[in-house]
Amino acid sequence: MCALGSLAERPKLVENLFIVKNKNKEGIYRIKFCKNGEWVEVTIDDYFPCLPFSGPLFSRAHDNEMWVLLIEKAYAKLHGNYFTLRGGFANEGMIDLTGCPSTTYDFTNAKVKKMIESGQLFKEMVHFDNDGYLLSASTPGEDRWTESGGPDKQGGLVPGHAYSVIKVAEAFGNRLVNIRNPWGAFEWDGDWSDKSDKWTQEMIDAVEPVLDDSDGTFWMSFEDFIKFFRSLNVCRVRNW
């Protein structure tokens, strides 16, 4: 879901996965993935597991669209079943969806720590963002919330969870990272969050943030990003 959330920032990359691109009355779709370095095609129908008298059991769409459900079903078929998709690494999902190389920067690694202290990592994140690479980040801890629907308290970061990084910006000496929770809820509630008083009119004009505390996206400082996240995943997607 995190990899898909990042991929959605580049709609053309989502479209490229679909061999059958339009809704059809037969309900048959073909989708491709780059698995183990080779593009493979998966054929599925448009029947999805659902809860009794309710909606889909796994991913859901907010509007009248099917692409997330179709990609998830095809990915589950490729791996045997939905159960095998419960967890994993976002960078591996990125490779499967794009066929492009992916790198992980572990914030506990000695070399990466030096990059953080020197400011090199933030400069590289700005470069990655400008070049259109797909970025995601993971929090430390154990994921105990995916199957139960989220933490008891709304707000804050979910342990053992992957987030999409959708923008990196710097203004007036403030280094900021814009992040999306693929669940569409449970946002960071610290400095630079949607209701933070740090958002002066000057900063709003410079960064142009979307400050909506119910859309799953939020901003945080680079310093807090390093403190509360464990790693950064970079998928080097380019318009070759």
mmCIF file with all atom_site columns, C-alpha atoms in Angstrom, residues 4-191:
data_model
loop_
_atom_site.group_PDB
_atom_site.id
_atom_site.type_symbol
_atom_site.label_atom_id
_atom_site.label_alt_id
_atom_site.label_comp_id
_atom_site.label_asym_id
_atom_site.label_entity_id
_atom_site.label_seq_id
_atom_site.pdbx_PDB_ins_code
_atom_site.Cartn_x
_atom_site.Cartn_y
_atom_site.Cartn_z
_atom_site.occupancy
_atom_site.B_iso_or_equiv
_atom_site.pdbx_formal_charge
_atom_site.auth_seq_id
_atom_site.auth_comp_id
_atom_site.auth_asym_id
_atom_site.auth_atom_id
_atom_site.pdbx_PDB_model_num
ATOM 1   C CA . LEU A 1 4   ? 1.189   2.175   -4.354  1.00 0.00 ? 4   LEU A CA 1
ATOM 2   C CA . GLY A 1 5   ? 0.703   5.443   -2.486  1.00 0.00 ? 5   GLY A CA 1
ATOM 3   C CA . SER A 1 6   ? 4.063   6.655   -3.764  1.00 0.00 ? 6   SER A CA 1
ATOM 4   C CA . LEU A 1 7   ? 3.356   5.382   -7.275  1.00 0.00 ? 7   LEU A CA 1
ATOM 5   C CA . ALA A 1 8   ? 0.099   7.367   -7.314  1.00 0.00 ? 8   ALA A CA 1
ATOM 6   C CA . GLU A 1 9   ? 2.181   10.542  -7.336  1.00 0.00 ? 9   GLU A CA 1
ATOM 7   C CA . ARG A 1 10  ? 3.052   9.581   -10.937 1.00 0.00 ? 10  ARG A CA 1
ATOM 8   C CA . PRO A 1 11  ? -0.256  8.456   -12.561 1.00 0.00 ? 11  PRO A CA 1
ATOM 9   C CA . LYS A 1 12  ? 1.521   7.415   -15.761 1.00 0.00 ? 12  LYS A CA 1
ATOM 10  C CA . LEU A 1 13  ? 3.439   4.770   -13.800 1.00 0.00 ? 13  LEU A CA 1
ATOM 11  C CA . VAL A 1 14  ? 0.144   3.360   -12.494 1.00 0.00 ? 14  VAL A CA 1
ATOM 12  C CA . GLU A 1 15  ? -1.304  3.314   -15.990 1.00 0.00 ? 15  GLU A CA 1
ATOM 13  C CA . ASN A 1 16  ? 1.762   1.444   -17.283 1.00 0.00 ? 16  ASN A CA 1
ATOM 14  C CA . LEU A 1 17  ? 0.936   -1.520  -15.024 1.00 0.00 ? 17  LEU A CA 1
ATOM 15  C CA . PHE A 1 18  ? -2.390  -2.095  -16.767 1.00 0.00 ? 18  PHE A CA 1
ATOM 16  C CA . ILE A 1 19  ? -2.424  -4.066  -20.019 1.00 0.00 ? 19  ILE A CA 1
ATOM 17  C CA . VAL A 1 20  ? -6.233  -3.857  -20.001 1.00 0.00 ? 20  VAL A CA 1
ATOM 18  C CA . LYS A 1 21  ? -6.687  -0.146  -19.311 1.00 0.00 ? 21  LYS A CA 1
ATOM 19  C CA . ASN A 1 22  ? -10.463 0.293   -19.487 1.00 0.00 ? 22  ASN A CA 1
ATOM 20  C CA . LYS A 1 23  ? -13.399 -1.051  -17.540 1.00 0.00 ? 23  LYS A CA 1
ATOM 21  C CA . ASN A 1 24  ? -15.037 -3.892  -19.459 1.00 0.00 ? 24  ASN A CA 1
ATOM 22  C CA . LYS A 1 25  ? -18.282 -5.825  -19.118 1.00 0.00 ? 25  LYS A CA 1
ATOM 23  C CA . GLU A 1 26  ? -16.428 -9.160  -18.975 1.00 0.00 ? 26  GLU A CA 1
ATOM 24  C CA . GLY A 1 27  ? -14.649 -8.021  -15.824 1.00 0.00 ? 27  GLY A CA 1
ATOM 25  C CA . ILE A 1 28  ? -11.281 -9.405  -16.963 1.00 0.00 ? 28  ILE A CA 1
ATOM 26  C CA . TYR A 1 29  ? -8.079  -7.445  -16.404 1.00 0.00 ? 29  TYR A CA 1
ATOM 27  C CA . ARG A 1 30  ? -4.404  -8.076  -17.112 1.00 0.00 ? 30  ARG A CA 1
ATOM 28  C CA . ILE A 1 31  ? -1.762  -6.371  -14.982 1.00 0.00 ? 31  ILE A CA 1
ATOM 29  C CA . LYS A 1 32  ? 2.026   -6.628  -15.109 1.00 0.00 ? 32  LYS A CA 1
ATOM 30  C CA . PHE A 1 33  ? 4.683   -6.600  -12.395 1.00 0.00 ? 33  PHE A CA 1
ATOM 31  C CA . CYS A 1 34  ? 8.466   -6.727  -12.505 1.00 0.00 ? 34  CYS A CA 1
ATOM 32  C CA . LYS A 1 35  ? 9.054   -9.792  -10.328 1.00 0.00 ? 35  LYS A CA 1
ATOM 33  C CA . ASN A 1 36  ? 12.621  -10.941 -9.711  1.00 0.00 ? 36  ASN A CA 1
ATOM 34  C CA . GLY A 1 37  ? 13.837  -8.709  -12.544 1.00 0.00 ? 37  GLY A CA 1
ATOM 35  C CA . GLU A 1 38  ? 11.382  -9.991  -15.158 1.00 0.00 ? 38  GLU A CA 1
ATOM 36  C CA . TRP A 1 39  ? 8.076   -8.472  -16.245 1.00 0.00 ? 39  TRP A CA 1
ATOM 37  C CA . VAL A 1 40  ? 5.245   -10.969 -15.716 1.00 0.00 ? 40  VAL A CA 1
ATOM 38  C CA . GLU A 1 41  ? 1.551   -10.637 -16.577 1.00 0.00 ? 41  GLU A CA 1
ATOM 39  C CA . VAL A 1 42  ? -1.298  -11.606 -14.241 1.00 0.00 ? 42  VAL A CA 1
ATOM 40  C CA . THR A 1 43  ? -4.920  -12.097 -15.337 1.00 0.00 ? 43  THR A CA 1
ATOM 41  C CA . ILE A 1 44  ? -7.712  -11.535 -12.793 1.00 0.00 ? 44  ILE A CA 1
ATOM 42  C CA . ASP A 1 45  ? -11.464 -10.943 -12.603 1.00 0.00 ? 45  ASP A CA 1
ATOM 43  C CA . ASP A 1 46  ? -13.249 -8.117  -10.794 1.00 0.00 ? 46  ASP A CA 1
ATOM 44  C CA . TYR A 1 47  ? -14.616 -10.103 -7.843  1.00 0.00 ? 47  TYR A CA 1
ATOM 45  C CA . PHE A 1 48  ? -13.147 -8.988  -4.512  1.00 0.00 ? 48  PHE A CA 1
ATOM 46  C CA . PRO A 1 49  ? -13.323 -10.526 -1.009  1.00 0.00 ? 49  PRO A CA 1
ATOM 47  C CA . CYS A 1 50  ? -15.863 -8.555  1.028   1.00 0.00 ? 50  CYS A CA 1
ATOM 48  C CA . LEU A 1 51  ? -17.116 -8.402  4.589   1.00 0.00 ? 51  LEU A CA 1
ATOM 49  C CA . PRO A 1 52  ? -20.733 -9.589  5.129   1.00 0.00 ? 52  PRO A CA 1
ATOM 50  C CA . PHE A 1 53  ? -23.131 -6.812  4.078   1.00 0.00 ? 53  PHE A CA 1
ATOM 51  C CA . SER A 1 54  ? -20.197 -4.425  3.801   1.00 0.00 ? 54  SER A CA 1
ATOM 52  C CA . GLY A 1 55  ? -17.355 -3.327  1.529   1.00 0.00 ? 55  GLY A CA 1
ATOM 53  C CA . PRO A 1 56  ? -14.054 -4.931  0.410   1.00 0.00 ? 56  PRO A CA 1
ATOM 54  C CA . LEU A 1 57  ? -12.131 -6.862  3.036   1.00 0.00 ? 57  LEU A CA 1
ATOM 55  C CA . PHE A 1 58  ? -8.728  -5.401  2.127   1.00 0.00 ? 58  PHE A CA 1
ATOM 56  C CA . SER A 1 59  ? -7.951  -2.174  0.252   1.00 0.00 ? 59  SER A CA 1
ATOM 57  C CA . ARG A 1 60  ? -10.791 0.233   -0.493  1.00 0.00 ? 60  ARG A CA 1
ATOM 58  C CA . ALA A 1 61  ? -11.319 3.184   -2.802  1.00 0.00 ? 61  ALA A CA 1
ATOM 59  C CA . HIS A 1 62  ? -12.714 6.506   -1.591  1.00 0.00 ? 62  HIS A CA 1
ATOM 60  C CA . ASP A 1 63  ? -14.363 7.224   -4.924  1.00 0.00 ? 63  ASP A CA 1
ATOM 61  C CA . ASN A 1 64  ? -15.682 5.297   -7.895  1.00 0.00 ? 64  ASN A CA 1
ATOM 62  C CA . GLU A 1 65  ? -12.361 3.749   -8.935  1.00 0.00 ? 65  GLU A CA 1
ATOM 63  C CA . MET A 1 66  ? -11.016 0.204   -9.052  1.00 0.00 ? 66  MET A CA 1
ATOM 64  C CA . TRP A 1 67  ? -7.303  0.423   -9.799  1.00 0.00 ? 67  TRP A CA 1
ATOM 65  C CA . VAL A 1 68  ? -6.054  -0.091  -6.225  1.00 0.00 ? 68  VAL A CA 1
ATOM 66  C CA . LEU A 1 69  ? -8.274  -3.138  -5.683  1.00 0.00 ? 69  LEU A CA 1
ATOM 67  C CA . LEU A 1 70  ? -7.267  -4.611  -9.044  1.00 0.00 ? 70  LEU A CA 1
ATOM 68  C CA . ILE A 1 71  ? -3.524  -4.152  -8.479  1.00 0.00 ? 71  ILE A CA 1
ATOM 69  C CA . GLU A 1 72  ? -3.782  -5.596  -4.969  1.00 0.00 ? 72  GLU A CA 1
ATOM 70  C CA . LYS A 1 73  ? -5.709  -8.646  -6.216  1.00 0.00 ? 73  LYS A CA 1
ATOM 71  C CA . ALA A 1 74  ? -3.227  -9.270  -9.034  1.00 0.00 ? 74  ALA A CA 1
ATOM 72  C CA . TYR A 1 75  ? -0.292  -8.866  -6.613  1.00 0.00 ? 75  TYR A CA 1
ATOM 73  C CA . ALA A 1 76  ? -1.949  -11.305 -4.203  1.00 0.00 ? 76  ALA A CA 1
ATOM 74  C CA . LYS A 1 77  ? -2.441  -13.816 -7.018  1.00 0.00 ? 77  LYS A CA 1
ATOM 75  C CA . LEU A 1 78  ? 1.208   -13.434 -8.025  1.00 0.00 ? 78  LEU A CA 1
ATOM 76  C CA . HIS A 1 79  ? 2.256   -14.290 -4.442  1.00 0.00 ? 79  HIS A CA 1
ATOM 77  C CA . GLY A 1 80  ? -0.313  -17.035 -3.799  1.00 0.00 ? 80  GLY A CA 1
ATOM 78  C CA . ASN A 1 81  ? -2.938  -15.237 -1.670  1.00 0.00 ? 81  ASN A CA 1
ATOM 79  C CA . TYR A 1 82  ? -3.803  -12.031 0.172   1.00 0.00 ? 82  TYR A CA 1
ATOM 80  C CA . PHE A 1 83  ? -2.382  -13.364 3.442   1.00 0.00 ? 83  PHE A CA 1
ATOM 81  C CA . THR A 1 84  ? 1.186   -13.187 2.116   1.00 0.00 ? 84  THR A CA 1
ATOM 82  C CA . LEU A 1 85  ? 0.799   -9.410  1.591   1.00 0.00 ? 85  LEU A CA 1
ATOM 83  C CA . ARG A 1 86  ? 0.292   -8.598  5.304   1.00 0.00 ? 86  ARG A CA 1
ATOM 84  C CA . GLY A 1 87  ? 3.761   -7.118  5.694   1.00 0.00 ? 87  GLY A CA 1
ATOM 85  C CA . GLY A 1 88  ? 6.990   -6.509  3.845   1.00 0.00 ? 88  GLY A CA 1
ATOM 86  C CA . PHE A 1 89  ? 9.386   -3.812  2.722   1.00 0.00 ? 89  PHE A CA 1
ATOM 87  C CA . ALA A 1 90  ? 8.200   -0.817  0.740   1.00 0.00 ? 90  ALA A CA 1
ATOM 88  C CA . ASN A 1 91  ? 11.394  -0.683  -1.319  1.00 0.00 ? 91  ASN A CA 1
ATOM 89  C CA . GLU A 1 92  ? 10.769  -4.236  -2.586  1.00 0.00 ? 92  GLU A CA 1
ATOM 90  C CA . GLY A 1 93  ? 7.222   -3.279  -3.509  1.00 0.00 ? 93  GLY A CA 1
ATOM 91  C CA . MET A 1 94  ? 8.623   -0.293  -5.423  1.00 0.00 ? 94  MET A CA 1
ATOM 92  C CA . ILE A 1 95  ? 10.881  -2.570  -7.465  1.00 0.00 ? 95  ILE A CA 1
ATOM 93  C CA . ASP A 1 96  ? 7.966   -4.887  -8.316  1.00 0.00 ? 96  ASP A CA 1
ATOM 94  C CA . LEU A 1 97  ? 5.805   -1.948  -9.440  1.00 0.00 ? 97  LEU A CA 1
ATOM 95  C CA . THR A 1 98  ? 8.418   -0.052  -11.442 1.00 0.00 ? 98  THR A CA 1
ATOM 96  C CA . GLY A 1 99  ? 11.266  -2.385  -12.404 1.00 0.00 ? 99  GLY A CA 1
ATOM 97  C CA . CYS A 1 100 ? 13.661  0.352   -11.242 1.00 0.00 ? 100 CYS A CA 1
ATOM 98  C CA . PRO A 1 101 ? 16.495  0.020   -8.694  1.00 0.00 ? 101 PRO A CA 1
ATOM 99  C CA . SER A 1 102 ? 15.785  0.866   -5.062  1.00 0.00 ? 102 SER A CA 1
ATOM 100 C CA . THR A 1 103 ? 18.048  1.878   -2.173  1.00 0.00 ? 103 THR A CA 1
ATOM 101 C CA . THR A 1 104 ? 17.386  1.988   1.578   1.00 0.00 ? 104 THR A CA 1
ATOM 102 C CA . TYR A 1 105 ? 19.087  4.494   3.900   1.00 0.00 ? 105 TYR A CA 1
ATOM 103 C CA . ASP A 1 106 ? 19.060  3.065   7.428   1.00 0.00 ? 106 ASP A CA 1
ATOM 104 C CA . PHE A 1 107 ? 19.281  5.947   9.916   1.00 0.00 ? 107 PHE A CA 1
ATOM 105 C CA . THR A 1 108 ? 21.125  3.740   12.426  1.00 0.00 ? 108 THR A CA 1
ATOM 106 C CA . ASN A 1 109 ? 23.914  2.990   9.935   1.00 0.00 ? 109 ASN A CA 1
ATOM 107 C CA . ALA A 1 110 ? 27.188  4.775   10.744  1.00 0.00 ? 110 ALA A CA 1
ATOM 108 C CA . LYS A 1 111 ? 27.680  6.030   7.172   1.00 0.00 ? 111 LYS A CA 1
ATOM 109 C CA . VAL A 1 112 ? 24.119  7.334   6.968   1.00 0.00 ? 112 VAL A CA 1
ATOM 110 C CA . LYS A 1 113 ? 24.508  9.039   10.365  1.00 0.00 ? 113 LYS A CA 1
ATOM 111 C CA . LYS A 1 114 ? 27.451  11.012  8.960   1.00 0.00 ? 114 LYS A CA 1
ATOM 112 C CA . MET A 1 115 ? 25.313  11.989  5.950   1.00 0.00 ? 115 MET A CA 1
ATOM 113 C CA . ILE A 1 116 ? 22.615  13.227  8.336   1.00 0.00 ? 116 ILE A CA 1
ATOM 114 C CA . GLU A 1 117 ? 25.035  15.237  10.486  1.00 0.00 ? 117 GLU A CA 1
ATOM 115 C CA . SER A 1 118 ? 26.713  16.877  7.489   1.00 0.00 ? 118 SER A CA 1
ATOM 116 C CA . GLY A 1 119 ? 23.396  17.762  5.857   1.00 0.00 ? 119 GLY A CA 1
ATOM 117 C CA . GLN A 1 120 ? 24.198  15.604  2.830   1.00 0.00 ? 120 GLN A CA 1
ATOM 118 C CA . LEU A 1 121 ? 21.170  13.321  3.257   1.00 0.00 ? 121 LEU A CA 1
ATOM 119 C CA . PHE A 1 122 ? 18.710  16.214  3.199   1.00 0.00 ? 122 PHE A CA 1
ATOM 120 C CA . LYS A 1 123 ? 20.405  17.665  0.109   1.00 0.00 ? 123 LYS A CA 1
ATOM 121 C CA . GLU A 1 124 ? 20.130  14.275  -1.576  1.00 0.00 ? 124 GLU A CA 1
ATOM 122 C CA . MET A 1 125 ? 16.451  14.011  -0.603  1.00 0.00 ? 125 MET A CA 1
ATOM 123 C CA . VAL A 1 126 ? 15.826  17.372  -2.286  1.00 0.00 ? 126 VAL A CA 1
ATOM 124 C CA . HIS A 1 127 ? 17.682  16.086  -5.361  1.00 0.00 ? 127 HIS A CA 1
ATOM 125 C CA . PHE A 1 128 ? 15.679  12.829  -5.339  1.00 0.00 ? 128 PHE A CA 1
ATOM 126 C CA . ASP A 1 129 ? 12.427  14.759  -5.064  1.00 0.00 ? 129 ASP A CA 1
ATOM 127 C CA . ASN A 1 130 ? 13.342  17.131  -7.896  1.00 0.00 ? 130 ASN A CA 1
ATOM 128 C CA . ASP A 1 131 ? 14.313  14.215  -10.126 1.00 0.00 ? 131 ASP A CA 1
ATOM 129 C CA . GLY A 1 132 ? 10.958  12.514  -9.562  1.00 0.00 ? 132 GLY A CA 1
ATOM 130 C CA . TYR A 1 133 ? 12.226  9.506   -7.632  1.00 0.00 ? 133 TYR A CA 1
ATOM 131 C CA . LEU A 1 134 ? 9.667   7.636   -5.513  1.00 0.00 ? 134 LEU A CA 1
ATOM 132 C CA . LEU A 1 135 ? 10.380  8.027   -1.791  1.00 0.00 ? 135 LEU A CA 1
ATOM 133 C CA . SER A 1 136 ? 8.999   6.269   1.266   1.00 0.00 ? 136 SER A CA 1
ATOM 134 C CA . ALA A 1 137 ? 9.961   5.951   4.922   1.00 0.00 ? 137 ALA A CA 1
ATOM 135 C CA . SER A 1 138 ? 9.452   3.376   7.652   1.00 0.00 ? 138 SER A CA 1
ATOM 136 C CA . THR A 1 139 ? 8.907   3.829   11.386  1.00 0.00 ? 139 THR A CA 1
ATOM 137 C CA . PRO A 1 140 ? 10.650  1.596   13.953  1.00 0.00 ? 140 PRO A CA 1
ATOM 138 C CA . GLY A 1 141 ? 8.768   -0.903  16.089  1.00 0.00 ? 141 GLY A CA 1
ATOM 139 C CA . GLU A 1 142 ? 6.307   -3.696  15.471  1.00 0.00 ? 142 GLU A CA 1
ATOM 140 C CA . ASP A 1 143 ? 3.264   -3.363  13.215  1.00 0.00 ? 143 ASP A CA 1
ATOM 141 C CA . ARG A 1 144 ? 0.353   -4.388  15.452  1.00 0.00 ? 144 ARG A CA 1
ATOM 142 C CA . TRP A 1 145 ? -2.255  -2.163  13.821  1.00 0.00 ? 145 TRP A CA 1
ATOM 143 C CA . THR A 1 146 ? -2.590  -3.160  10.151  1.00 0.00 ? 146 THR A CA 1
ATOM 144 C CA . GLU A 1 147 ? -5.172  -5.868  10.807  1.00 0.00 ? 147 GLU A CA 1
ATOM 145 C CA . SER A 1 148 ? -6.965  -4.063  13.646  1.00 0.00 ? 148 SER A CA 1
ATOM 146 C CA . GLY A 1 149 ? -7.512  -0.803  11.776  1.00 0.00 ? 149 GLY A CA 1
ATOM 147 C CA . GLY A 1 150 ? -5.128  1.554   13.558  1.00 0.00 ? 150 GLY A CA 1
ATOM 148 C CA . PRO A 1 151 ? -4.063  2.749   17.005  1.00 0.00 ? 151 PRO A CA 1
ATOM 149 C CA . ASP A 1 152 ? -6.600  3.445   19.733  1.00 0.00 ? 152 ASP A CA 1
ATOM 150 C CA . LYS A 1 153 ? -5.696  7.135   19.735  1.00 0.00 ? 153 LYS A CA 1
ATOM 151 C CA . GLN A 1 154 ? -5.894  9.134   16.537  1.00 0.00 ? 154 GLN A CA 1
ATOM 152 C CA . GLY A 1 155 ? -2.813  11.206  15.854  1.00 0.00 ? 155 GLY A CA 1
ATOM 153 C CA . GLY A 1 156 ? 0.881   10.457  15.920  1.00 0.00 ? 156 GLY A CA 1
ATOM 154 C CA . LEU A 1 157 ? 2.876   7.882   13.976  1.00 0.00 ? 157 LEU A CA 1
ATOM 155 C CA . VAL A 1 158 ? 2.082   4.177   13.682  1.00 0.00 ? 158 VAL A CA 1
ATOM 156 C CA . PRO A 1 159 ? 4.960   1.860   14.772  1.00 0.00 ? 159 PRO A CA 1
ATOM 157 C CA . GLY A 1 160 ? 6.357   -0.555  12.203  1.00 0.00 ? 160 GLY A CA 1
ATOM 158 C CA . HIS A 1 161 ? 4.529   1.246   9.397   1.00 0.00 ? 161 HIS A CA 1
ATOM 159 C CA . ALA A 1 162 ? 5.541   2.511   5.947   1.00 0.00 ? 162 ALA A CA 1
ATOM 160 C CA . TYR A 1 163 ? 4.713   6.031   4.745   1.00 0.00 ? 163 TYR A CA 1
ATOM 161 C CA . SER A 1 164 ? 5.055   7.775   1.381   1.00 0.00 ? 164 SER A CA 1
ATOM 162 C CA . VAL A 1 165 ? 7.295   10.846  1.169   1.00 0.00 ? 165 VAL A CA 1
ATOM 163 C CA . ILE A 1 166 ? 5.648   13.184  -1.330  1.00 0.00 ? 166 ILE A CA 1
ATOM 164 C CA . LYS A 1 167 ? 7.675   16.394  -1.075  1.00 0.00 ? 167 LYS A CA 1
ATOM 165 C CA . VAL A 1 168 ? 10.892  17.772  0.421   1.00 0.00 ? 168 VAL A CA 1
ATOM 166 C CA . ALA A 1 169 ? 11.239  21.524  0.914   1.00 0.00 ? 169 ALA A CA 1
ATOM 167 C CA . GLU A 1 170 ? 13.384  24.162  2.624   1.00 0.00 ? 170 GLU A CA 1
ATOM 168 C CA . ALA A 1 171 ? 12.316  27.715  3.467   1.00 0.00 ? 171 ALA A CA 1
ATOM 169 C CA . PHE A 1 172 ? 13.742  30.354  5.803   1.00 0.00 ? 172 PHE A CA 1
ATOM 170 C CA . GLY A 1 173 ? 16.164  27.816  7.301   1.00 0.00 ? 173 GLY A CA 1
ATOM 171 C CA . ASN A 1 174 ? 13.435  25.233  7.969   1.00 0.00 ? 174 ASN A CA 1
ATOM 172 C CA . ARG A 1 175 ? 14.020  21.802  6.426   1.00 0.00 ? 175 ARG A CA 1
ATOM 173 C CA . LEU A 1 176 ? 10.656  20.077  5.961   1.00 0.00 ? 176 LEU A CA 1
ATOM 174 C CA . VAL A 1 177 ? 9.329   16.746  4.717   1.00 0.00 ? 177 VAL A CA 1
ATOM 175 C CA . ASN A 1 178 ? 5.771   16.161  3.452   1.00 0.00 ? 178 ASN A CA 1
ATOM 176 C CA . ILE A 1 179 ? 4.538   12.646  4.246   1.00 0.00 ? 179 ILE A CA 1
ATOM 177 C CA . ARG A 1 180 ? 1.430   10.597  3.518   1.00 0.00 ? 180 ARG A CA 1
ATOM 178 C CA . ASN A 1 181 ? 0.005   7.725   5.560   1.00 0.00 ? 181 ASN A CA 1
ATOM 179 C CA . PRO A 1 182 ? -1.380  5.259   2.956   1.00 0.00 ? 182 PRO A CA 1
ATOM 180 C CA . TRP A 1 183 ? -4.303  4.589   5.341   1.00 0.00 ? 183 TRP A CA 1
ATOM 181 C CA . GLY A 1 184 ? -5.475  8.160   4.790   1.00 0.00 ? 184 GLY A CA 1
ATOM 182 C CA . ALA A 1 185 ? -5.672  8.742   8.566   1.00 0.00 ? 185 ALA A CA 1
ATOM 183 C CA . PHE A 1 186 ? -3.522  8.820   11.749  1.00 0.00 ? 186 PHE A CA 1
ATOM 184 C CA . GLU A 1 187 ? -1.284  11.821  11.173  1.00 0.00 ? 187 GLU A CA 1
ATOM 185 C CA . TRP A 1 188 ? 1.737   13.292  12.937  1.00 0.00 ? 188 TRP A CA 1
ATOM 186 C CA . ASP A 1 189 ? 0.632   15.758  15.620  1.00 0.00 ? 189 ASP A CA 1
ATOM 187 C CA . GLY A 1 190 ? 3.935   17.454  16.508  1.00 0.00 ? 190 GLY A CA 1
ATOM 188 C CA . ASP A 1 191 ? 5.790   20.466  15.086  1.00 0.00 ? 191 ASP A CA 1
#
